[in-house]
């Protein structure tokens, strides 16, 4: 089992940047594929970005491609989401998620993920 704690959210103006962090407990972090999701008020949770166990593969939602970058450091048990050129429509609670897998794949469906953090609020003002 793994516990996930997100940090780095906040209030930023449109065009600005934020870097979200997700710290994982345990000694088997490298066996988890990781993902970031977000949920805006009144909307369903949506996929943002995913990274495979050893960073060989990444995948992004079209809405963030070219602006967001997901990365991880297995030695630090941490995954990051670098968010640049932020837009008001990026405002949401951002969640990281973990999926234990023996494969070097990325996963984009929230039902694929077994463990979730508590979320961190990102607010982008216009």
C-alpha atoms as a printed R data frame, in Angstrom:
    type eleno elety resid chain resno       x      y       z
1   ATOM     1    CA   UNK     A     1   0.000  0.000   0.000
2   ATOM     2    CA   UNK     A     2   1.155  3.553  -0.674
3   ATOM     3    CA   UNK     A     3   0.118  6.896   0.742
4   ATOM     4    CA   UNK     A     4   0.238  9.976  -1.438
5   ATOM     5    CA   UNK     A     5   0.509 13.604  -0.341
6   ATOM     6    CA   UNK     A     6   0.233 16.444  -2.850
7   ATOM     7    CA   UNK     A     7   1.599 19.929  -2.380
8   ATOM     8    CA   UNK     A     8   2.418 23.018  -4.392
9   ATOM     9    CA   UNK     A     9  -1.023 24.284  -5.268
10  ATOM    10    CA   UNK     A    10  -2.033 27.903  -4.921
11  ATOM    11    CA   UNK     A    11  -3.305 31.028  -6.611
12  ATOM    12    CA   UNK     A    12  -1.564 32.210  -9.768
13  ATOM    13    CA   UNK     A    13  -2.350 34.647 -12.551
14  ATOM    14    CA   UNK     A    14  -3.074 33.466 -16.052
15  ATOM    15    CA   UNK     A    15   0.157 32.791 -17.903
16  ATOM    16    CA   UNK     A    16   1.977 31.878 -14.727
17  ATOM    17    CA   UNK     A    17   3.465 28.607 -13.548
18  ATOM    18    CA   UNK     A    18   3.128 26.188 -10.667
19  ATOM    19    CA   UNK     A    19   4.875 22.969  -9.793
20  ATOM    20    CA   UNK     A    20   2.884 20.314  -7.995
21  ATOM    21    CA   UNK     A    21   4.592 17.608  -5.994
22  ATOM    22    CA   UNK     A    22   3.296 14.237  -4.883
23  ATOM    23    CA   UNK     A    23   5.276 12.446  -2.197
24  ATOM    24    CA   UNK     A    24   4.704  8.719  -1.766
25  ATOM    25    CA   UNK     A    25   5.334  6.552   1.249
26  ATOM    26    CA   UNK     A    26   6.858  3.106   1.101
27  ATOM    27    CA   UNK     A    27   9.829  1.462  -0.580
28  ATOM    28    CA   UNK     A    28   8.154  0.208  -3.744
29  ATOM    29    CA   UNK     A    29   7.446  3.488  -5.504
30  ATOM    30    CA   UNK     A    30   9.171  2.294  -8.671
31  ATOM    31    CA   UNK     A    31   6.535 -0.419  -9.076
32  ATOM    32    CA   UNK     A    32   3.745  2.143  -9.499
33  ATOM    33    CA   UNK     A    33   2.616  3.929 -12.603
34  ATOM    34    CA   UNK     A    34   1.611  7.448 -11.598
35  ATOM    35    CA   UNK     A    35  -0.962  9.890 -12.825
36  ATOM    36    CA   UNK     A    36  -2.349 13.348 -12.226
37  ATOM    37    CA   UNK     A    37  -6.055 14.099 -12.426
38  ATOM    38    CA   UNK     A    38  -8.084 17.207 -11.708
39  ATOM    39    CA   UNK     A    39 -11.631 18.071 -10.780
40  ATOM    40    CA   UNK     A    40 -13.191 21.477 -11.268
41  ATOM    41    CA   UNK     A    41 -16.346 22.537  -9.387
42  ATOM    42    CA   UNK     A    42 -19.418 20.922 -10.881
43  ATOM    43    CA   UNK     A    43 -17.381 18.765 -13.241
44  ATOM    44    CA   UNK     A    44 -16.221 15.186 -13.296
45  ATOM    45    CA   UNK     A    45 -12.673 14.286 -12.480
46  ATOM    46    CA   UNK     A    46 -10.509 14.259 -15.605
47  ATOM    47    CA   UNK     A    47  -7.169 12.867 -16.617
48  ATOM    48    CA   UNK     A    48  -4.256 15.293 -16.882
49  ATOM    49    CA   UNK     A    49  -0.991 13.370 -17.250
50  ATOM    50    CA   UNK     A    50   0.562  9.972 -16.629
51  ATOM    51    CA   UNK     A    51   4.041  8.521 -16.348
52  ATOM    52    CA   UNK     A    52   5.219  4.940 -16.412
53  ATOM    53    CA   UNK     A    53   7.196  3.212 -13.698
54  ATOM    54    CA   UNK     A    54  10.655  4.212 -14.895
55  ATOM    55    CA   UNK     A    55   9.684  7.372 -16.800
56  ATOM    56    CA   UNK     A    56  10.034  5.686 -20.181
57  ATOM    57    CA   UNK     A    57   6.542  6.705 -21.201
58  ATOM    58    CA   UNK     A    58   4.439  9.804 -20.549
59  ATOM    59    CA   UNK     A    59   0.993 10.772 -21.758
60  ATOM    60    CA   UNK     A    60  -0.974 14.002 -21.593
61  ATOM    61    CA   UNK     A    61  -4.496 15.185 -22.050
62  ATOM    62    CA   UNK     A    62  -4.840 17.310 -25.175
63  ATOM    63    CA   UNK     A    63  -5.868 20.282 -23.048
64  ATOM    64    CA   UNK     A    64  -2.483 20.422 -21.298
65  ATOM    65    CA   UNK     A    65  -0.136 19.057 -23.935
66  ATOM    66    CA   UNK     A    66   2.790 21.398 -24.492
67  ATOM    67    CA   UNK     A    67   2.107 23.300 -21.255
68  ATOM    68    CA   UNK     A    68   2.382 20.645 -18.522
69  ATOM    69    CA   UNK     A    69   5.202 18.201 -17.845
70  ATOM    70    CA   UNK     A    70   5.047 15.143 -15.622
71  ATOM    71    CA   UNK     A    71   8.222 13.705 -14.153
72  ATOM    72    CA   UNK     A    72   9.307 11.446 -11.317
73  ATOM    73    CA   UNK     A    73  12.308 10.508  -9.234
74  ATOM    74    CA   UNK     A    74  12.006  6.997  -7.852
75  ATOM    75    CA   UNK     A    75  14.892  7.545  -5.466
76  ATOM    76    CA   UNK     A    76  12.917 10.402  -3.889
77  ATOM    77    CA   UNK     A    77   9.516  8.696  -4.073
78  ATOM    78    CA   UNK     A    78   8.159 11.791  -5.769
79  ATOM    79    CA   UNK     A    79   6.246 12.701  -8.906
80  ATOM    80    CA   UNK     A    80   5.878 16.270 -10.127
81  ATOM    81    CA   UNK     A    81   3.591 18.161 -12.444
82  ATOM    82    CA   UNK     A    82   5.169 21.297 -13.890
83  ATOM    83    CA   UNK     A    83   2.391 23.563 -15.130
84  ATOM    84    CA   UNK     A    84   3.268 26.481 -17.408
85  ATOM    85    CA   UNK     A    85   1.160 28.994 -19.302
86  ATOM    86    CA   UNK     A    86  -1.687 28.409 -16.915
87  ATOM    87    CA   UNK     A    87  -5.214 29.333 -17.949
88  ATOM    88    CA   UNK     A    88  -8.312 30.040 -15.856
89  ATOM    89    CA   UNK     A    89  -9.789 26.775 -17.128
90  ATOM    90    CA   UNK     A    90  -6.951 24.913 -15.368
91  ATOM    91    CA   UNK     A    91  -8.533 25.869 -12.049
92  ATOM    92    CA   UNK     A    92  -9.326 22.662 -10.170
93  ATOM    93    CA   UNK     A    93  -8.324 20.382  -7.346
94  ATOM    94    CA   UNK     A    94  -5.401 18.315  -8.585
95  ATOM    95    CA   UNK     A    95  -4.925 14.731  -7.433
96  ATOM    96    CA   UNK     A    96  -2.059 12.338  -7.881
97  ATOM    97    CA   UNK     A    97  -2.742  8.637  -8.152
98  ATOM    98    CA   UNK     A    98  -0.766  5.398  -8.134
99  ATOM    99    CA   UNK     A    99  -1.323  2.098  -9.912
100 ATOM   100    CA   UNK     A   100   0.823 -0.936  -9.067
101 ATOM   101    CA   UNK     A   101   1.858 -2.667 -12.259
102 ATOM   102    CA   UNK     A   102   4.627 -4.882 -13.623
103 ATOM   103    CA   UNK     A   103   4.336 -3.136 -16.989
104 ATOM   104    CA   UNK     A   104   5.958  0.020 -18.328
105 ATOM   105    CA   UNK     A   105   2.703  1.568 -19.414
106 ATOM   106    CA   UNK     A   106   0.782  4.744 -18.737
107 ATOM   107    CA   UNK     A   107  -2.827  4.733 -17.579
108 ATOM   108    CA   UNK     A   108  -5.422  7.383 -18.305
109 ATOM   109    CA   UNK     A   109  -8.595  6.109 -16.646
110 ATOM   110    CA   UNK     A   110  -9.199  6.979 -13.015
111 ATOM   111    CA   UNK     A   111 -10.558  3.490 -12.382
112 ATOM   112    CA   UNK     A   112  -7.121  2.094 -13.239
113 ATOM   113    CA   UNK     A   113  -5.646  3.720 -10.151
114 ATOM   114    CA   UNK     A   114  -5.721  2.151  -6.721
115 ATOM   115    CA   UNK     A   115  -4.367  4.920  -4.498
116 ATOM   116    CA   UNK     A   116  -5.142  8.616  -4.388
117 ATOM   117    CA   UNK     A   117  -3.870 11.671  -2.594
118 ATOM   118    CA   UNK     A   118  -6.063 14.213  -0.851
119 ATOM   119    CA   UNK     A   119  -5.701 16.801  -3.584
120 ATOM   120    CA   UNK     A   120  -4.273 20.303  -3.834
121 ATOM   121    CA   UNK     A   121  -6.169 23.358  -5.039
122 ATOM   122    CA   UNK     A   122  -4.939 25.263  -8.082
123 ATOM   123    CA   UNK     A   123  -6.660 28.550  -8.867
124 ATOM   124    CA   UNK     A   124  -5.770 30.563 -11.965
125 ATOM   125    CA   UNK     A   125  -7.066 34.117 -12.085
126 ATOM   126    CA   UNK     A   126  -7.711 35.960 -15.320
